[in-house]
XYZ file of C-alpha atoms in Angstrom:
658
model
C -39.202 -46.346 -5.864
C -36.283 -47.493 -8.055
C -34.127 -44.486 -7.084
C -31.919 -45.165 -4.034
C -33.536 -42.359 -2.066
C -32.989 -38.891 -0.641
C -29.576 -37.231 -0.310
C -27.539 -38.185 2.701
C -25.464 -36.326 5.268
C -22.471 -38.014 6.873
C -19.017 -37.401 8.371
C -15.645 -38.524 7.068
C -15.147 -42.191 7.911
C -18.842 -42.970 8.416
C -20.232 -45.994 6.610
C -23.105 -45.039 4.311
C -25.018 -48.081 3.157
C -25.984 -47.910 -0.512
C -28.778 -50.208 -1.634
C -31.135 -50.388 -4.613
C -34.783 -49.905 -3.775
C -37.583 -52.296 -4.658
C -34.863 -54.715 -5.729
C -35.087 -57.563 -8.192
C -32.780 -60.240 -6.736
C -32.062 -61.558 -10.238
C -31.071 -58.163 -11.654
C -27.574 -56.718 -11.888
C -26.821 -53.525 -9.953
C -23.601 -51.556 -9.866
C -22.450 -48.523 -7.884
C -19.797 -46.044 -8.993
C -18.436 -42.800 -7.547
C -19.318 -40.248 -10.225
C -18.150 -37.107 -8.419
C -15.977 -36.585 -5.363
C -14.023 -33.770 -3.681
C -10.405 -33.135 -4.599
C -8.088 -35.596 -2.909
C -10.677 -38.287 -2.291
C -9.810 -41.906 -2.973
C -13.121 -43.293 -1.719
C -14.539 -46.066 -3.878
C -17.261 -48.687 -3.880
C -17.105 -52.388 -4.628
C -19.059 -54.543 -7.013
C -21.952 -55.673 -4.819
C -25.538 -54.484 -5.106
C -25.445 -53.388 -1.453
C -22.295 -51.498 -0.564
C -20.818 -49.689 2.428
C -19.391 -46.397 1.172
C -16.851 -44.644 3.405
C -16.073 -41.058 2.329
C -12.524 -40.004 3.115
C -12.512 -36.190 2.749
C -15.180 -33.541 3.356
C -17.308 -32.268 0.504
C -20.021 -33.393 -1.851
C -20.034 -36.832 -3.446
C -22.258 -38.147 -6.195
C -22.613 -41.903 -6.386
C -24.420 -43.494 -9.296
C -26.545 -46.626 -9.225
C -26.663 -48.512 -12.506
C -29.750 -50.701 -12.884
C -30.885 -52.790 -15.848
C -33.187 -49.947 -16.911
C -31.689 -46.625 -15.799
C -28.967 -44.847 -13.856
C -29.671 -42.818 -10.721
C -27.492 -40.276 -8.928
C -27.388 -39.907 -5.154
C -25.765 -36.957 -3.383
C -23.866 -37.495 -0.129
C -22.748 -34.383 1.754
C -19.794 -35.190 3.976
C -18.549 -33.127 6.924
C -15.162 -33.349 8.652
C -14.856 -36.133 11.197
C -14.591 -33.640 14.070
C -18.130 -32.499 13.201
C -19.539 -35.982 13.720
C -22.408 -35.858 16.238
C -21.531 -37.596 19.483
C -23.139 -38.318 22.829
C -26.513 -39.759 23.778
C -28.857 -39.910 20.826
C -26.010 -40.426 18.351
C -25.265 -44.081 17.852
C -24.913 -46.973 15.418
C -27.798 -47.675 13.095
C -28.305 -51.100 11.627
C -25.133 -52.448 13.156
C -24.118 -56.042 12.897
C -21.397 -58.139 14.395
C -22.597 -57.669 17.966
C -23.092 -61.375 18.521
C -22.427 -62.715 21.952
C -24.241 -60.206 24.124
C -26.187 -61.737 26.967
C -29.908 -61.355 27.329
C -33.147 -63.170 26.686
C -35.185 -63.747 23.596
C -38.054 -61.329 23.294
C -36.164 -58.380 24.749
C -34.569 -55.697 22.621
C -31.850 -53.581 24.162
C -29.300 -52.105 21.813
C -25.667 -53.247 22.201
C -24.383 -49.675 22.136
C -23.811 -48.092 23.423
C -13.322 -30.006 3.364
C -12.882 -28.292 0.304
C -15.270 -26.800 -2.188
C -18.212 -29.115 -2.676
C -20.440 -27.529 -5.281
C -23.333 -27.855 -2.848
C -26.491 -25.786 -2.598
C -25.729 -24.114 0.699
C -26.676 -21.403 3.124
C -24.715 -18.561 4.643
C -21.048 -19.304 5.032
C -21.511 -23.053 5.208
C -18.059 -23.647 3.813
C -16.522 -22.115 6.925
C -18.791 -23.965 9.303
C -18.884 -27.332 7.606
C -15.293 -27.586 6.508
C -13.489 -25.558 9.136
C -13.509 -24.904 12.839
C -13.460 -27.549 15.543
C -15.961 -29.355 17.674
C -16.087 -28.566 21.339
C -16.246 -24.778 21.000
C -19.259 -24.827 23.290
C -22.442 -26.833 23.101
C -23.186 -29.741 20.834
C -25.565 -30.849 18.138
C -27.920 -28.136 16.833
C -31.460 -28.667 15.519
C -33.332 -27.423 12.474
C -36.870 -26.938 11.167
C -37.868 -26.179 7.579
C -41.063 -24.414 6.512
C -42.325 -23.454 3.051
C -44.276 -20.419 1.860
C -45.458 -19.705 -1.683
C -44.593 -16.087 -2.446
C -44.771 -14.266 -5.768
C -44.153 -17.230 -8.037
C -41.550 -18.809 -5.764
C -41.476 -21.543 -3.181
C -39.502 -20.130 -0.274
C -37.970 -22.690 2.086
C -37.000 -21.053 5.377
C -34.790 -22.793 7.880
C -35.049 -22.175 11.612
C -31.837 -23.448 13.193
C -31.576 -23.811 16.963
C -28.268 -24.162 18.827
C -27.668 -26.993 21.241
C -29.023 -26.026 24.682
C -25.462 -25.763 26.029
C -24.115 -23.745 23.112
C -23.335 -20.021 23.449
C -24.113 -19.513 19.763
C -26.916 -17.311 18.535
C -29.252 -19.005 16.005
C -28.155 -16.481 13.386
C -24.588 -17.705 13.818
C -25.520 -21.225 12.747
C -25.064 -22.084 9.097
C -27.571 -24.045 7.053
C -26.698 -26.508 4.334
C -29.459 -27.197 1.799
C -29.576 -30.136 -0.612
C -32.087 -30.691 -3.399
C -33.475 -34.188 -3.750
C -31.758 -35.992 -6.638
C -35.064 -37.597 -7.624
C -36.634 -34.264 -8.576
C -35.902 -32.601 -11.892
C -34.857 -29.256 -10.413
C -31.401 -27.911 -11.170
C -29.242 -26.376 -8.473
C -28.732 -23.487 -10.872
C -32.464 -22.732 -10.713
C -32.502 -22.004 -6.989
C -31.245 -19.088 -4.983
C -29.910 -19.373 -1.450
C -29.494 -16.426 0.857
C -28.772 -16.948 4.507
C -31.268 -19.387 5.985
C -33.661 -19.332 3.013
C -33.786 -21.148 -0.304
C -35.968 -19.918 -3.168
C -37.066 -21.977 -6.137
C -39.255 -20.585 -8.960
C -42.553 -22.412 -9.306
C -42.033 -22.715 -13.061
C -38.802 -24.641 -12.367
C -40.758 -27.380 -10.580
C -41.890 -30.225 -12.801
C -43.852 -32.602 -10.535
C -42.300 -31.810 -7.182
C -39.275 -30.501 -5.380
C -37.992 -31.807 -2.070
C -35.475 -29.865 -0.041
C -33.320 -31.329 2.736
C -31.181 -29.310 5.130
C -29.024 -29.485 8.230
C -27.929 -26.813 10.672
C -24.157 -26.590 11.115
C -22.431 -25.589 14.327
C -20.108 -27.630 16.522
C -21.595 -30.563 14.626
C -24.424 -30.953 12.169
C -28.058 -31.540 12.981
C -30.544 -34.233 12.143
C -31.785 -33.214 8.696
C -35.270 -31.878 8.113
C -37.104 -32.082 4.795
C -40.010 -30.356 3.052
C -41.706 -30.878 -0.281
C -43.711 -28.825 -2.755
C -45.820 -30.920 -5.103
C -48.025 -30.075 -8.049
C -51.532 -31.445 -7.519
C -53.245 -29.669 -10.411
C -52.661 -28.005 -13.712
C -51.790 -24.493 -12.549
C -49.101 -22.878 -10.452
C -51.714 -22.295 -7.754
C -52.398 -26.028 -7.354
C -49.549 -26.840 -5.017
C -49.310 -28.980 -1.891
C -46.714 -28.119 0.737
C -45.631 -30.897 3.085
C -43.256 -31.298 5.988
C -41.900 -34.747 5.268
C -40.644 -35.800 8.717
C -43.618 -34.805 10.873
C -45.584 -37.539 12.689
C -49.190 -38.118 11.591
C -51.494 -35.618 13.273
C -53.699 -38.346 14.733
C -50.826 -39.826 16.711
C -50.185 -36.682 18.738
C -53.464 -36.999 20.597
C -53.358 -40.775 20.965
C -53.171 -42.836 24.119
C -51.437 -46.115 23.241
C -52.093 -49.474 24.800
C -49.912 -52.564 24.356
C -51.757 -55.870 24.181
C -49.731 -58.994 24.929
C -51.851 -61.158 22.662
C -51.405 -64.534 24.352
C -52.269 -63.384 27.854
C -54.565 -60.403 27.576
C -57.841 -62.282 27.150
C -56.787 -65.795 28.133
C -59.720 -66.027 30.561
C -62.333 -65.840 27.765
C -63.710 -69.368 27.527
C -66.471 -68.474 25.079
C -64.285 -67.175 22.258
C -63.310 -69.611 19.532
C -60.030 -67.825 18.754
C -57.664 -65.483 20.545
C -58.576 -62.679 18.144
C -62.237 -63.134 19.005
C -61.369 -62.976 22.695
C -59.401 -59.790 22.094
C -62.313 -58.374 20.148
C -64.524 -59.006 23.184
C -62.212 -56.716 25.195
C -62.503 -53.767 22.818
C -65.453 -52.233 24.633
C -63.404 -52.284 27.828
C -60.518 -50.546 26.069
C -62.881 -48.033 24.522
C -64.298 -47.271 27.953
C -60.778 -46.886 29.340
C -60.144 -44.165 26.788
C -57.253 -45.610 24.787
C -57.378 -45.104 21.047
C -54.316 -46.830 19.583
C -53.574 -50.524 20.152
C -50.160 -52.137 19.743
C -50.445 -55.910 19.478
C -47.380 -58.051 20.104
C -46.498 -60.174 17.037
C -49.330 -62.093 15.412
C -47.345 -64.038 12.792
C -46.494 -67.735 12.715
C -43.801 -68.422 15.303
C -41.726 -71.125 16.958
C -43.959 -71.626 19.987
C -42.392 -69.037 22.282
C -45.407 -67.121 23.643
C -44.013 -63.641 23.006
C -44.168 -64.327 19.256
C -40.965 -62.521 18.257
C -39.339 -65.657 16.805
C -41.101 -65.759 13.457
C -41.223 -68.793 11.173
C -43.449 -67.354 8.421
C -43.628 -63.622 7.656
C -46.808 -63.997 5.604
C -49.088 -66.114 7.804
C -51.076 -65.357 10.941
C -50.142 -67.595 13.875
C -52.495 -70.551 13.917
C -52.700 -70.473 17.722
C -54.368 -67.037 17.457
C -56.770 -67.615 14.569
C -56.511 -66.940 10.871
C -56.178 -63.844 8.712
C -59.941 -63.304 8.604
C -60.019 -63.363 12.409
C -57.212 -60.818 12.565
C -58.885 -58.538 10.043
C -62.156 -58.837 11.958
C -60.375 -57.625 15.098
C -58.834 -54.682 13.238
C -62.196 -53.761 11.715
C -63.863 -53.916 15.127
C -61.170 -51.645 16.565
C -61.674 -49.200 13.709
C -65.415 -49.215 14.374
C -64.614 -47.867 17.842
C -62.296 -45.174 16.509
C -59.129 -47.065 17.461
C -56.027 -47.516 15.333
C -53.957 -50.708 15.366
C -50.164 -51.045 15.261
C -48.654 -54.202 13.790
C -45.498 -55.399 15.575
C -42.999 -55.613 12.710
C -40.002 -57.893 13.324
C -37.384 -57.566 10.584
C -33.948 -58.083 12.112
C -34.167 -61.855 12.372
C -36.145 -65.018 11.873
C -36.626 -67.890 14.256
C -34.109 -70.691 13.926
C -37.170 -72.842 13.291
C -37.883 -70.859 10.117
C -37.684 -73.271 7.145
C -35.090 -71.074 5.417
C -32.789 -71.118 8.429
C -33.222 -74.851 8.927
C -32.145 -75.313 5.319
C -29.162 -72.971 5.728
C -27.795 -74.119 9.076
C -24.352 -75.672 8.578
C -25.175 -76.048 4.894
C -23.299 -73.535 2.674
C -24.933 -75.157 -0.370
C -28.405 -74.094 0.761
C -30.064 -71.392 -1.381
C -30.786 -69.610 1.902
C -27.303 -69.742 3.399
C -26.529 -66.178 2.316
C -29.751 -64.915 3.873
C -28.141 -64.965 7.312
C -25.135 -63.575 9.138
C -22.702 -66.249 10.306
C -20.033 -66.383 12.979
C -16.729 -68.191 12.479
C -18.067 -70.925 14.753
C -20.743 -71.759 12.213
C -23.456 -70.348 14.435
C -25.682 -67.558 13.144
C -25.171 -63.935 14.020
C -27.426 -62.866 16.867
C -27.559 -60.511 19.854
C -27.375 -61.053 23.613
C -26.774 -64.814 23.223
C -30.344 -65.252 22.006
C -30.357 -68.903 21.133
C -33.626 -69.102 19.198
C -33.170 -66.454 16.487
C -30.768 -65.688 13.645
C -29.944 -62.285 12.151
C -30.759 -61.638 8.519
C -28.040 -60.311 6.219
C -29.457 -57.139 4.667
C -26.693 -57.114 2.055
C -28.655 -59.899 0.377
C -31.258 -58.625 -2.106
C -33.422 -61.710 -1.615
C -33.716 -60.865 2.089
C -34.713 -57.290 1.297
C -37.233 -58.436 -1.302
C -38.755 -60.982 1.090
C -39.134 -58.467 3.915
C -40.417 -55.656 1.690
C -43.091 -58.020 0.408
C -44.040 -58.739 4.024
C -44.203 -55.001 4.701
C -46.599 -54.588 1.773
C -48.696 -57.512 2.999
C -49.378 -56.147 6.470
C -49.357 -52.402 5.782
C -52.640 -52.923 3.938
C -54.332 -53.887 7.199
C -52.531 -51.978 9.942
C -52.499 -48.259 10.753
C -48.834 -48.336 11.629
C -45.837 -50.463 12.538
C -44.173 -50.767 15.902
C -40.690 -51.657 14.641
C -38.924 -54.224 16.792
C -35.178 -53.851 17.361
C -35.071 -50.838 15.044
C -31.439 -50.209 15.966
C -30.428 -53.545 14.400
C -31.805 -52.922 10.886
C -29.854 -50.777 8.378
C -31.094 -47.224 7.985
C -31.224 -47.637 4.197
C -33.962 -50.214 4.706
C -35.941 -48.029 7.126
C -35.756 -45.086 4.716
C -37.128 -47.215 1.927
C -39.809 -48.685 4.150
C -40.990 -45.235 5.249
C -41.399 -43.925 1.732
C -43.019 -47.193 0.672
C -45.803 -47.059 3.252
C -46.215 -43.263 3.249
C -46.667 -43.252 -0.531
C -49.910 -45.190 -0.049
C -50.952 -43.765 3.319
C -49.246 -40.547 4.515
C -50.847 -41.043 7.951
C -49.276 -44.471 8.464
C -47.388 -44.425 11.790
C -43.847 -45.694 12.307
C -42.776 -46.231 15.939
C -39.202 -47.304 16.658
C -37.967 -49.424 19.527
C -34.407 -48.277 20.146
C -32.645 -48.498 23.512
C -31.126 -45.974 23.992
C -32.835 -43.727 21.489
C -31.061 -42.398 18.370
C -31.853 -38.893 17.139
C -30.974 -39.698 13.521
C -33.927 -42.073 13.421
C -36.105 -38.987 12.948
C -34.385 -38.254 9.647
C -36.685 -39.877 7.115
C -37.217 -43.073 9.089
C -39.551 -42.919 12.110
C -42.389 -40.731 13.393
C -42.429 -41.614 17.099
C -39.651 -42.899 19.337
C -39.604 -44.927 22.540
C -38.567 -42.408 25.209
C -36.143 -44.805 26.819
C -34.386 -42.020 28.727
C -37.562 -41.013 30.525
C -38.416 -44.680 31.129
C -35.130 -45.382 32.927
C -35.305 -42.065 34.792
C -38.792 -42.802 36.116
C -37.531 -46.171 37.340
C -34.640 -44.545 39.156
C -36.836 -41.848 40.668
C -39.324 -44.487 41.774
C -36.618 -46.457 43.570
C -35.031 -43.387 45.147
C -31.851 -43.444 43.059
C -32.493 -40.016 41.529
C -34.414 -36.947 42.725
C -37.825 -36.309 41.224
C -36.704 -33.337 39.144
C -34.594 -35.735 37.064
C -37.723 -36.322 34.984
C -37.341 -32.766 33.664
C -33.700 -33.470 32.811
C -34.921 -36.493 30.848
C -37.386 -34.449 28.811
C -34.772 -31.782 28.154
C -32.420 -34.572 27.117
C -34.332 -34.969 23.876
C -33.080 -31.619 22.596
C -29.623 -32.229 24.061
C -29.489 -35.466 22.078
C -30.273 -33.637 18.854
C -33.897 -34.608 18.298
C -35.716 -31.844 16.424
C -38.608 -30.165 18.194
C -41.119 -31.834 15.866
C -40.040 -35.351 16.898
C -42.632 -37.276 18.926
C -41.994 -39.630 21.845
C -43.875 -42.530 23.361
C -43.865 -42.384 27.181
C -44.069 -45.658 29.096
C -43.476 -47.205 32.506
C -43.435 -50.862 31.490
C -43.929 -53.264 28.591
C -43.657 -56.974 27.863
C -39.841 -56.835 28.276
C -39.809 -55.095 31.653
C -40.915 -55.827 35.180
C -43.996 -54.013 36.413
C -43.354 -50.565 37.817
C -45.623 -51.215 40.792
C -43.533 -54.258 41.734
C -40.231 -52.388 41.596
C -41.326 -49.014 42.940
C -44.504 -49.477 45.002
C -47.960 -47.909 44.872
C -47.066 -44.338 45.761
C -44.359 -43.908 43.153
C -46.523 -45.736 40.603
C -49.314 -43.179 40.882
C -46.854 -40.298 40.528
C -45.166 -41.949 37.547
C -48.565 -42.461 35.948
C -49.111 -38.744 36.419
C -45.845 -38.102 34.600
C -47.031 -40.113 31.588
C -50.094 -37.904 31.194
C -48.605 -34.500 32.004
C -45.180 -34.550 30.329
C -44.795 -33.860 26.588
C -45.287 -37.056 24.649
C -47.686 -39.845 23.786
C -48.592 -41.981 26.825
C -48.620 -45.766 26.542
C -50.066 -48.330 28.940
C -49.054 -51.975 28.953
C -51.995 -54.341 29.266
C -52.987 -54.681 32.922
C -50.981 -51.665 34.075
C -54.236 -49.892 34.847
C -55.368 -52.895 36.921
C -52.305 -53.102 39.152
C -51.132 -56.281 37.376
C -47.894 -57.606 38.886
C -46.840 -60.299 36.404
C -45.122 -59.160 33.219
C -46.330 -61.771 30.710
C -48.882 -63.617 32.821
C -52.555 -63.862 31.873
C -54.306 -60.788 33.205
C -55.762 -61.136 36.692
C -59.056 -59.456 35.790
C -60.769 -60.746 38.939
C -58.119 -59.111 41.121
C -58.086 -55.702 39.488
C -57.374 -52.867 41.897
C -60.129 -50.314 41.467
C -58.099 -47.489 42.982
C -55.411 -47.789 40.321
C -57.969 -48.082 37.511
C -59.762 -44.983 38.826
C -56.442 -43.121 38.888
C -55.798 -43.882 35.222
C -59.381 -42.961 34.325
C -58.827 -39.559 35.918
C -55.482 -39.025 34.165
C -56.743 -39.999 30.713
C -59.735 -37.702 31.118
C -57.437 -34.912 32.350
C -55.177 -35.077 29.303
C -58.131 -35.269 26.921
C -59.663 -32.169 28.502
C -56.478 -30.080 28.530
C -54.410 -30.283 25.310
C -51.637 -28.162 26.855
C -50.676 -31.280 28.845
C -50.044 -33.178 25.617
C -47.289 -33.059 22.988
C -48.200 -29.588 21.716
C -47.885 -27.798 25.044
C -44.730 -26.039 26.158
C -43.007 -27.210 29.310
C -41.268 -24.875 31.749
C -39.334 -25.338 34.957
C -40.793 -23.275 37.795
C -39.276 -22.339 41.160
C -40.776 -24.194 44.105
C -40.128 -25.062 47.732
C -41.124 -28.291 49.434
C -40.494 -30.350 52.513
C -39.740 -33.363 50.297
C -37.236 -32.131 47.668
C -36.099 -35.613 46.632
C -39.625 -36.898 46.034
C -41.381 -33.862 44.537
C -41.078 -31.980 41.267
C -43.071 -29.025 39.929
C -43.323 -27.733 36.375
C -45.677 -25.775 34.158
C -47.357 -26.711 30.880
C -48.776 -24.052 28.612
C -50.733 -24.136 25.381
C -53.638 -22.569 23.539
C -56.072 -23.730 26.215
C -54.163 -22.176 29.121
C -51.330 -22.589 31.579
C -51.184 -25.342 34.211
C -48.998 -26.113 37.201
C -48.170 -29.815 37.655
C -46.966 -31.332 40.924
C -45.677 -34.907 41.154
C -44.893 -36.597 44.462
C -43.117 -39.983 44.324
C -42.956 -40.267 48.125
C -45.128 -42.191 50.552
C -46.455 -39.137 52.395
C -48.341 -36.064 51.147
C -46.109 -33.059 50.568
C -46.689 -29.324 50.668
C -45.268 -27.351 47.752
C -44.850 -23.606 47.691
C -44.842 -21.886 44.296
C -44.479 -18.269 43.216
C -47.251 -18.057 40.658
C -50.931 -17.752 41.452
C -53.117 -20.742 40.658
C -56.628 -21.947 41.356
C -56.164 -24.357 44.277
C -58.676 -26.830 42.859
C -56.815 -29.937 41.717
C -57.981 -30.832 38.208
C -57.216 -34.506 38.808
C -59.329 -35.020 41.932
C -61.619 -31.999 41.735
C -60.730 -31.142 45.332
C -59.047 -28.080 46.843
C -55.394 -28.660 47.714
C -54.812 -25.322 49.412
C -52.416 -25.490 52.362
C -51.006 -22.894 54.731
C -47.677 -22.691 52.907
C -48.687 -23.723 49.412
C -50.417 -26.677 47.801
C -50.704 -30.266 48.970
C -49.905 -33.137 46.604
C -50.371 -36.809 47.380
C -49.141 -38.248 44.040
C -50.140 -35.986 41.150
C -51.997 -32.700 41.156
C -52.645 -30.212 38.366
C -53.761 -26.614 38.861
C -54.919 -23.978 36.421
C -53.017 -20.712 36.502
C -55.064 -17.830 37.886
C -55.985 -14.994 35.570
């Protein structure tokens, strides 16, 4: 983990953060530019963590000098007019956004060549260094796959143009880069078109290959690896390095607001014990992945996001043994547990911040960002937290040690305010946890989402676009078919097809959907969660009709009709995998008497083809479709046949005939 990581792709003028991995705060580190394109004057400073800004297109090699060794890192730089733009392309790990208004515990982002000597695909010099953006379409996508053929590992790229681009996939160029950490020479590989070949006997321990598709701009990179796992050339493991864990694709997530979820349990000695008492309920509901809001020592704010000790369980919840007992009990029921990881900031009540505040002589003063006023850097005018300075190696060391501490217990991290932490840190964190447990899940909270977060950082992304769209549809501000635009927006934003998304209607930061949109729209929106591609998530009490966002759950006032609706939807998705992430989605022609409230689409997978109807309106609607289906609604089990089509009250799913 001492090497600074995989090769990077950037555009002229972008800031690429360079940072040593697994750092020793007392060690000396130095960066130099070892190789650069002709005409470049780009340089780095003398700090261990540097912001490198390339100034001309081409391939750069920067070298990290450590007390023990030197490591090279390749950075492939495209012209500035190839920089990805639009939704899904935004700042990562930005700082200096202090002064935005908001409330503590929320997390909205403030967003908003020459010859290179590279290992490249067909004609990449023309695509990457020439031409102009805006020739039609936008950011392409790419997928890499590996086959072992006749003593070679063959890496094949499948590039896909932006949905609005007139380009043919064959017209897209592919740029391959070998991982600098692997002892495989560029001279040993052969590139032809969209394929790279490397002889097996040229691979020492492993080879990792990274690539982007190049069109009007360049894609999010994909990566694959071939690793020796035995003593012969036949003992090879092939891995796609950016795919989510397989278990997550079939999961139904459930967020537990820890200080309100089981507050009515008077028999439990600790909050964790009370939560453990609710596990049978959650098991019966059919959820299989639990996200707990923060469980670490905090400043007294009930949401727990203002942390005062990154290594201790909050004493108002129990102790570490109590927490581990809860996790073990969840595992016994086949559930996984996500730890809410808060890295951007500490509470102002943290002992290190209290020492540093208005005290430049404090050993912790340089741990934090500071404004000219003497106040700490923060976001949204949050008055109870202070942003860490990730240029400080002691901060990185402290937080990496916390990552190690809690990764041993959890099955994954839900990463708070992911947009506010530098991507160099997320890349290191991913490889750190995946090295021990390849199935460890990383879920980012980024509003709006950022496609580049799927490049060696996160497995699953908050689908914030669909969230906001469902809110607007539910309040009548957009027509129902906007939900399909939202799903298609993932590809338009540049996310690769193998990226996974968490679908949600509400969480601890948002008002309840039923309060804002009413019962009818709520049932249709719930149907969307379980029939659109993605991983559905429920916020504690959502299935009960809970109206308060962070209030103790009103278990005695649960609305059975809403709970029954979610029971039916969870069972539906479990029974028909085509409705999940793996199924294809297709727009279908339809006619209805309620065009603003109703949308129809098809899902298709190995288990069959299904027609889905969603109705966000208050009255049942009749929908006419062209294709033949069995009129029995798979949600209710009842026939929905009507004179001019099919009747839908809120959500109905039909199996295609034949």
